Amino acid sequence: SATIGGVTQGNYVYNWSPATGLSSASSSNPTVTLTNAGTSPVTTTYILTTDLFGCLDADTVDVTVKPNPLSEAGSNSTVCGGDTLQIGTSGTAGYLYNWTPVTGLNLSTISNPLVVLPNNTGSVATYTYYVSTELNGCFTNDSITITVNPQPLISASATPSSLCAGDNTT
């Protein structure tokens, strides 16, 4: 939200148009609260008309609402230790990306980095995805939780390791 207008003057009558998003259309300095679900900035021009004993004056003010960038870290996942997992989504031009923590990531400043997960029993790594646009300084964030299951440890050998046709080995 933002405050538009100015200081209230004695006998003035104030009228803002349009009244969309205003806390009061008859205040000298209403609060404007607007949203923007689109992908481009949206500008609303407010016209303030003042009346003092039948004498009118008008002025305008533009309020621009910039859209928030989209953040998508991906779906929570369960993987095996030592696996590589791609997280995030494809990038959008003009956005800046920052992943934390950076441990295990191939790059922490791209939209969809690869993460190599350690082979730890029951370890959980949480990566928080922060994204902002260069164009408007608006921020959003998202996170992904990756549960790492241990890789099974197996060992195979043969005794004897070399044998003749028809012989047995363990």
Short mmCIF file of C-alpha atoms in Angstrom, two decimals:
data_model
loop_
_atom_site.label_atom_id
_atom_site.label_comp_id
_atom_site.label_asym_id
_atom_site.label_seq_id
_atom_site.Cartn_x
_atom_site.Cartn_y
_atom_site.Cartn_z
CA SER A 1 0.00 0.00 0.00
CA ALA A 2 0.98 3.64 -0.41
CA THR A 3 -0.41 7.00 0.64
CA ILE A 4 -1.36 9.43 -2.11
CA GLY A 5 -2.47 13.06 -1.91
CA GLY A 6 -1.36 15.65 0.58
CA VAL A 7 -2.12 17.64 3.69
CA THR A 8 -5.79 18.30 4.46
CA GLN A 9 -6.75 21.95 3.86
CA GLY A 10 -9.48 23.71 5.88
CA ASN A 11 -12.73 23.88 3.92
CA TYR A 12 -11.70 21.82 0.91
CA VAL A 13 -13.86 18.98 -0.35
CA TYR A 14 -11.83 16.12 -1.82
CA ASN A 15 -12.97 13.62 -4.41
CA TRP A 16 -10.73 10.87 -5.85
CA SER A 17 -11.61 8.97 -9.00
CA PRO A 18 -11.53 6.05 -9.50
CA ALA A 19 -12.14 4.88 -5.94
CA THR A 20 -10.64 1.45 -6.68
CA GLY A 21 -8.24 0.39 -3.95
CA LEU A 22 -8.63 3.60 -1.93
CA SER A 23 -9.25 3.65 1.80
CA SER A 24 -11.46 6.71 1.24
CA ALA A 25 -12.40 8.55 -1.96
CA SER A 26 -13.09 11.74 0.02
CA SER A 27 -9.84 11.98 2.01
CA SER A 28 -7.01 14.36 1.11
CA ASN A 29 -4.49 11.55 1.57
CA PRO A 30 -6.04 8.09 1.24
CA THR A 31 -4.14 4.83 1.35
CA VAL A 32 -4.16 2.94 -1.93
CA THR A 33 -3.86 -0.84 -1.93
CA LEU A 34 -3.76 -2.61 -5.27
CA THR A 35 -2.72 -6.05 -6.47
CA ASN A 36 -1.22 -7.24 -9.72
CA ALA A 37 -1.56 -10.88 -10.72
CA GLY A 38 -0.18 -10.27 -14.21
CA THR A 39 3.32 -10.29 -15.62
CA SER A 40 3.61 -6.60 -16.51
CA PRO A 41 3.37 -3.46 -14.38
CA VAL A 42 -0.15 -2.01 -14.11
CA THR A 43 -0.60 1.75 -13.72
CA THR A 44 -3.74 3.37 -12.35
CA THR A 45 -4.18 7.11 -12.77
CA TYR A 46 -6.03 8.71 -9.88
CA ILE A 47 -7.68 12.10 -10.39
CA LEU A 48 -8.09 14.33 -7.33
CA THR A 49 -10.72 17.03 -7.65
CA THR A 50 -10.85 19.68 -4.93
CA ASP A 51 -13.70 22.05 -4.30
CA LEU A 52 -13.33 25.21 -2.22
CA PHE A 53 -16.56 27.23 -2.08
CA GLY A 54 -17.48 26.21 -5.64
CA CYS A 55 -14.01 26.78 -7.09
CA LEU A 56 -12.64 23.55 -8.54
CA ASP A 57 -9.14 22.32 -9.22
CA ALA A 58 -7.83 18.91 -10.23
CA ASP A 59 -4.56 17.00 -10.28
CA THR A 60 -3.52 13.45 -11.10
CA VAL A 61 -1.17 10.87 -9.65
CA ASP A 62 -0.09 7.59 -11.23
CA VAL A 63 0.30 4.50 -9.06
CA THR A 64 2.18 1.61 -10.67
CA VAL A 65 1.95 -1.89 -9.21
CA LYS A 66 4.75 -4.18 -10.33
CA PRO A 67 4.14 -7.93 -10.48
CA ASN A 68 5.91 -10.33 -8.16
CA PRO A 69 8.19 -12.83 -9.87
CA LEU A 70 7.27 -16.51 -9.74
CA SER A 71 9.27 -18.88 -7.53
CA GLU A 72 9.16 -22.62 -7.94
CA ALA A 73 11.72 -24.74 -6.13
CA GLY A 74 10.06 -28.00 -7.17
CA SER A 75 8.29 -30.79 -5.34
CA ASN A 76 9.65 -32.27 -2.14
CA SER A 77 11.62 -35.40 -3.01
CA THR A 78 13.11 -38.52 -1.50
CA VAL A 79 16.26 -39.79 -3.19
CA CYS A 80 19.18 -42.12 -2.51
CA GLY A 81 22.45 -40.76 -1.20
CA GLY A 82 24.92 -39.85 -3.92
CA ASP A 83 22.11 -39.23 -6.43
CA THR A 84 21.97 -36.07 -8.52
CA LEU A 85 18.68 -34.18 -8.60
CA GLN A 86 17.69 -31.18 -10.69
CA ILE A 87 15.68 -28.70 -8.64
CA GLY A 88 13.77 -25.54 -9.66
CA THR A 89 12.27 -24.77 -13.05
CA SER A 90 13.37 -23.19 -16.31
CA GLY A 91 14.47 -19.57 -15.95
CA THR A 92 12.78 -16.33 -16.88
CA ALA A 93 14.70 -13.50 -18.55
CA GLY A 94 15.38 -10.61 -16.20
CA TYR A 95 15.08 -12.66 -12.99
CA LEU A 96 17.94 -13.16 -10.57
CA TYR A 97 18.19 -16.52 -8.80
CA ASN A 98 19.89 -17.37 -5.53
CA TRP A 99 19.84 -20.78 -3.83
CA THR A 100 20.92 -21.40 -0.27
CA PRO A 101 22.66 -23.33 1.06
CA VAL A 102 25.10 -23.79 -1.83
CA THR A 103 26.55 -27.09 -0.59
CA GLY A 104 26.23 -29.74 -3.30
CA LEU A 105 24.90 -27.35 -5.98
CA ASN A 106 26.61 -27.08 -9.35
CA LEU A 107 25.55 -23.39 -9.56
CA SER A 108 23.63 -21.39 -6.97
CA THR A 109 22.60 -18.49 -9.24
CA ILE A 110 20.61 -20.31 -11.93
CA SER A 111 16.92 -21.26 -11.91
CA ASN A 112 17.36 -25.04 -12.02
CA PRO A 113 20.67 -26.20 -10.55
CA LEU A 114 21.82 -29.77 -10.09
CA VAL A 115 22.40 -30.92 -6.53
CA VAL A 116 24.59 -33.91 -5.66
CA LEU A 117 23.33 -35.35 -2.41
CA PRO A 118 25.62 -36.96 0.17
CA ASN A 119 25.23 -40.60 1.16
CA ASN A 120 24.15 -39.94 4.75
CA THR A 121 21.68 -42.08 6.65
CA GLY A 122 18.37 -40.26 6.89
CA SER A 123 19.86 -36.84 6.20
CA VAL A 124 17.52 -34.07 5.16
CA ALA A 125 18.72 -31.14 3.09
CA THR A 126 16.50 -28.07 2.68
CA TYR A 127 17.18 -25.73 -0.20
CA THR A 128 15.46 -22.35 -0.18
CA TYR A 129 14.89 -20.73 -3.55
CA TYR A 130 14.99 -16.93 -3.71
CA VAL A 131 14.12 -15.18 -6.93
CA SER A 132 13.84 -11.50 -7.86
CA THR A 133 13.47 -9.56 -11.07
CA GLU A 134 16.02 -7.04 -12.19
CA LEU A 135 13.20 -4.86 -13.46
CA ASN A 136 11.26 -4.14 -10.31
CA GLY A 137 13.06 -5.34 -7.18
CA CYS A 138 10.10 -7.45 -6.05
CA PHE A 139 10.92 -10.68 -4.20
CA THR A 140 9.27 -14.07 -3.75
CA ASN A 141 10.63 -17.32 -2.40
CA ASP A 142 9.92 -21.00 -2.24
CA SER A 143 11.61 -24.02 -0.70
CA ILE A 144 12.09 -27.69 -1.39
CA THR A 145 12.88 -30.42 1.13
CA ILE A 146 14.97 -33.31 -0.11
CA THR A 147 15.15 -36.43 2.05
CA VAL A 148 18.26 -38.50 1.41
CA ASN A 149 18.05 -42.25 2.05
CA PRO A 150 21.30 -44.19 2.39
CA GLN A 151 22.62 -46.27 -0.49
CA PRO A 152 22.77 -49.96 0.49
CA LEU A 153 26.30 -51.27 0.90
CA ILE A 154 26.84 -54.64 -0.74
CA SER A 155 29.88 -56.71 -1.42
CA ALA A 156 30.21 -59.63 -3.78
CA SER A 157 33.13 -62.01 -4.24
CA ALA A 158 33.72 -65.57 -5.41
CA THR A 159 35.92 -68.22 -3.77
CA PRO A 160 37.63 -69.46 -5.80
CA SER A 161 37.31 -66.68 -8.36
CA SER A 162 38.48 -68.91 -11.20
CA LEU A 163 37.08 -72.38 -11.83
CA CYS A 164 36.65 -75.06 -14.45
CA ALA A 165 33.44 -75.87 -16.27
CA GLY A 166 31.13 -77.83 -14.00
CA ASP A 167 32.91 -76.74 -10.76
CA ASN A 168 31.09 -74.83 -8.00
CA THR A 169 32.07 -71.60 -6.22
CA THR A 170 30.78 -69.64 -3.22
#
